[in-house]
Short mmCIF file of C-alpha atoms and ligand atoms in Angstrom, two decimals:
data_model
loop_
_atom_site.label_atom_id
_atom_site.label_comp_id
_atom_site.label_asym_id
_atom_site.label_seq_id
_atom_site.Cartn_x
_atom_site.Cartn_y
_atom_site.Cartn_z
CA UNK N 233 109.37 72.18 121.22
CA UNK N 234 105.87 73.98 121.68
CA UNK N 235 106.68 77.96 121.80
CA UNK N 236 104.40 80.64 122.15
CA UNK N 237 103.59 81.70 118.90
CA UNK N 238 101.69 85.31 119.93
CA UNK N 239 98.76 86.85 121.59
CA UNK N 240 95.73 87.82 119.84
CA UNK N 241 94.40 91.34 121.23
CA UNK N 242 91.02 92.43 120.00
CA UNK N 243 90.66 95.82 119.38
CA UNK N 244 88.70 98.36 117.48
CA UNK N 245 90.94 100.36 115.74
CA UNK N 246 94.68 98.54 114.10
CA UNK N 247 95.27 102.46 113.65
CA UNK N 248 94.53 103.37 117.17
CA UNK N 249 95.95 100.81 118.67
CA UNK N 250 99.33 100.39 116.74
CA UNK N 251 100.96 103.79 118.71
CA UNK N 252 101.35 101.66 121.81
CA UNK N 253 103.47 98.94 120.63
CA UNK N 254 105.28 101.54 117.90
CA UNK N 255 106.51 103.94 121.13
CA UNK N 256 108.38 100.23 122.56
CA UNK N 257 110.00 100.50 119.36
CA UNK N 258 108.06 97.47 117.89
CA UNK N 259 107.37 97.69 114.09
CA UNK N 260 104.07 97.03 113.22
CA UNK N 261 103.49 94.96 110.10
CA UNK N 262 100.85 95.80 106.87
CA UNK N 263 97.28 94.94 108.12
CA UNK N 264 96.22 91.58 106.18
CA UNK N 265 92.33 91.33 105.89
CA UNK N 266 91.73 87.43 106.57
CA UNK N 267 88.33 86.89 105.31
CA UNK N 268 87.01 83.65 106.22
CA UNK N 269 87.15 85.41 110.04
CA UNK N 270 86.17 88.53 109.16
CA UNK N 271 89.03 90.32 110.42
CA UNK N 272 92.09 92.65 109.76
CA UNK N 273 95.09 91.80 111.56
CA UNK N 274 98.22 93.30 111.80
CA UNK N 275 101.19 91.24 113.37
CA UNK N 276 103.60 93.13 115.85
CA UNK N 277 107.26 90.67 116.05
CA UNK N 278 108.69 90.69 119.54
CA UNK N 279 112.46 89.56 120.51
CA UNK N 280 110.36 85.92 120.97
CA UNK N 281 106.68 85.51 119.54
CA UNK N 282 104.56 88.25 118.03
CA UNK N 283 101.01 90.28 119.57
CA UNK N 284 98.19 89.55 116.94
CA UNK N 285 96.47 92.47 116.71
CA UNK N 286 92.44 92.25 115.37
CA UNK N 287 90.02 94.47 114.37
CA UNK N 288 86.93 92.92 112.90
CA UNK N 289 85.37 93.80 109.23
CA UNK N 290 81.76 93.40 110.22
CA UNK N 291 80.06 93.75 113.71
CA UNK N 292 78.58 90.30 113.41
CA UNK N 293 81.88 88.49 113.54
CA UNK N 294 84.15 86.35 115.81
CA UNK N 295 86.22 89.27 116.64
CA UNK N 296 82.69 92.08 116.80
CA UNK N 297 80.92 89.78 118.79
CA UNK N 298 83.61 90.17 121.66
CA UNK N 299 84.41 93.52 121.51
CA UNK N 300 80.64 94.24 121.62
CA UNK N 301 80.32 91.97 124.82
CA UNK N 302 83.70 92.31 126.51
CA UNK N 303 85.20 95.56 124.96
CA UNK N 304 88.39 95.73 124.03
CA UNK N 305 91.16 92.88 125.25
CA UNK N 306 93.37 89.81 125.08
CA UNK N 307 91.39 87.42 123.01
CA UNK N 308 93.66 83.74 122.62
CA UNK N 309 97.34 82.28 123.25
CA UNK N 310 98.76 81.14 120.39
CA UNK N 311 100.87 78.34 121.10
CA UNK N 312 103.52 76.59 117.79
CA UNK N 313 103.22 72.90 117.71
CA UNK N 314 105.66 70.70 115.22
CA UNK N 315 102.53 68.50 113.93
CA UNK N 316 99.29 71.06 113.99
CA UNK N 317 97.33 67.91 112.08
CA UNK N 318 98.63 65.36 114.59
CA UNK N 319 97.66 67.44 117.66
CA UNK N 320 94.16 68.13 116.12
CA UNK N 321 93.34 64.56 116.03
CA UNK N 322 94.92 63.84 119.02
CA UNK N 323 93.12 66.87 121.04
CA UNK N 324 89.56 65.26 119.32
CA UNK N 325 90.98 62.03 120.71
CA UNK N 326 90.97 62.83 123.80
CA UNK N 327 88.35 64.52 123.78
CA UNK N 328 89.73 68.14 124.38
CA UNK N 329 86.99 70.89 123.17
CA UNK N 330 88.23 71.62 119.72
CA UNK N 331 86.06 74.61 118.82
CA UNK N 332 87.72 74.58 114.83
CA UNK N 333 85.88 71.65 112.95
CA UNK N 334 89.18 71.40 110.95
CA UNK N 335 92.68 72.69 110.52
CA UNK N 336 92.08 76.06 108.63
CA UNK N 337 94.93 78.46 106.83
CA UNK N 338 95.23 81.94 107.97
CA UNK N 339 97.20 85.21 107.65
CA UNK N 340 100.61 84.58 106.83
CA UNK N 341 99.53 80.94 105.37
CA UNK N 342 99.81 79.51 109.27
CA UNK N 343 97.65 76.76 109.31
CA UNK N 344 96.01 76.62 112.68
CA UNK N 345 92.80 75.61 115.21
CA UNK N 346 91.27 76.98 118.38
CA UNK N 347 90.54 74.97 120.72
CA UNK N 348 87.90 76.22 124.05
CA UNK N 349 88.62 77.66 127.14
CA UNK N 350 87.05 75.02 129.02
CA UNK N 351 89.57 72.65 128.04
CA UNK N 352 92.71 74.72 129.03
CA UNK N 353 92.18 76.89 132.00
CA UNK N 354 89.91 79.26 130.79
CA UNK N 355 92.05 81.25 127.85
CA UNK N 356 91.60 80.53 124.16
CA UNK N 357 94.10 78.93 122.86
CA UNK N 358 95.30 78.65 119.21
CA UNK N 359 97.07 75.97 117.62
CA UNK N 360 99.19 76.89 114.65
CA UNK N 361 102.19 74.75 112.93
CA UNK N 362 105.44 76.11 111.91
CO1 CO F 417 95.95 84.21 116.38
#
């Protein structure tokens, strides 16, 4: 079954930011600096899913570039597929806007894509396996 595996929220300070979702009695988990995107991210476990939480390491990164441009916000869906190789050649297929140019490993050791908002309604969504 596809789940929703968390939401990735840009923002510009992990310390700034982490009060909010501490005072709903969340724990916030150790920032992890994931280098090949230039960010630190610190993941926040719900009762279902988890809210990514990013703060970029340089200004002239995935995560900089937006919150230069768009400020502060909800940046992708992350949605759990069984076979996160199987639906990458499948999406490329068929032709779905893959922005990833292959499956690449991230915090935690999740392997995931992204694939472009014009191919799903306009959000960003993430692909990661289990
Ligand atoms: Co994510």
């Amino acid at each position: 079954m596809v789940e929703v595996d968390h939401i990735g929220i840009a923002v510009r300070s992990l310390e700034a930011s982490r009060g909010f979702y501490e005072g709903l009695g969340l724990a916030v988990g150790p920032p992890e600096t994931v280098e090949a995107e230039q960010v630190r991210v610190a993941m926040v476990p719900t009762g279902n899913g988890r809210v990514e939480l990013l703060e970029a390491t340089k200004e002239d990164s995935v995560i900089g570039r937006f919150l230069a441009s768009r400020g502060e916000g909800m940046h992708h869906v992350a949605l759990r597929v069984g076979d996160v190789d199987g639906e990458f050649a499948r999406m490329k297929r068929d032709g779905i806007r893959v922005v990833s140019e292959r499956v690449r490993v991230g915090a935690g050791g999740h392997r995931y894509f992204f694939v472009h908002p014009a191919s799903t309604g306009g959000v960003l969504v993430e692909i990661v396996g289990r």
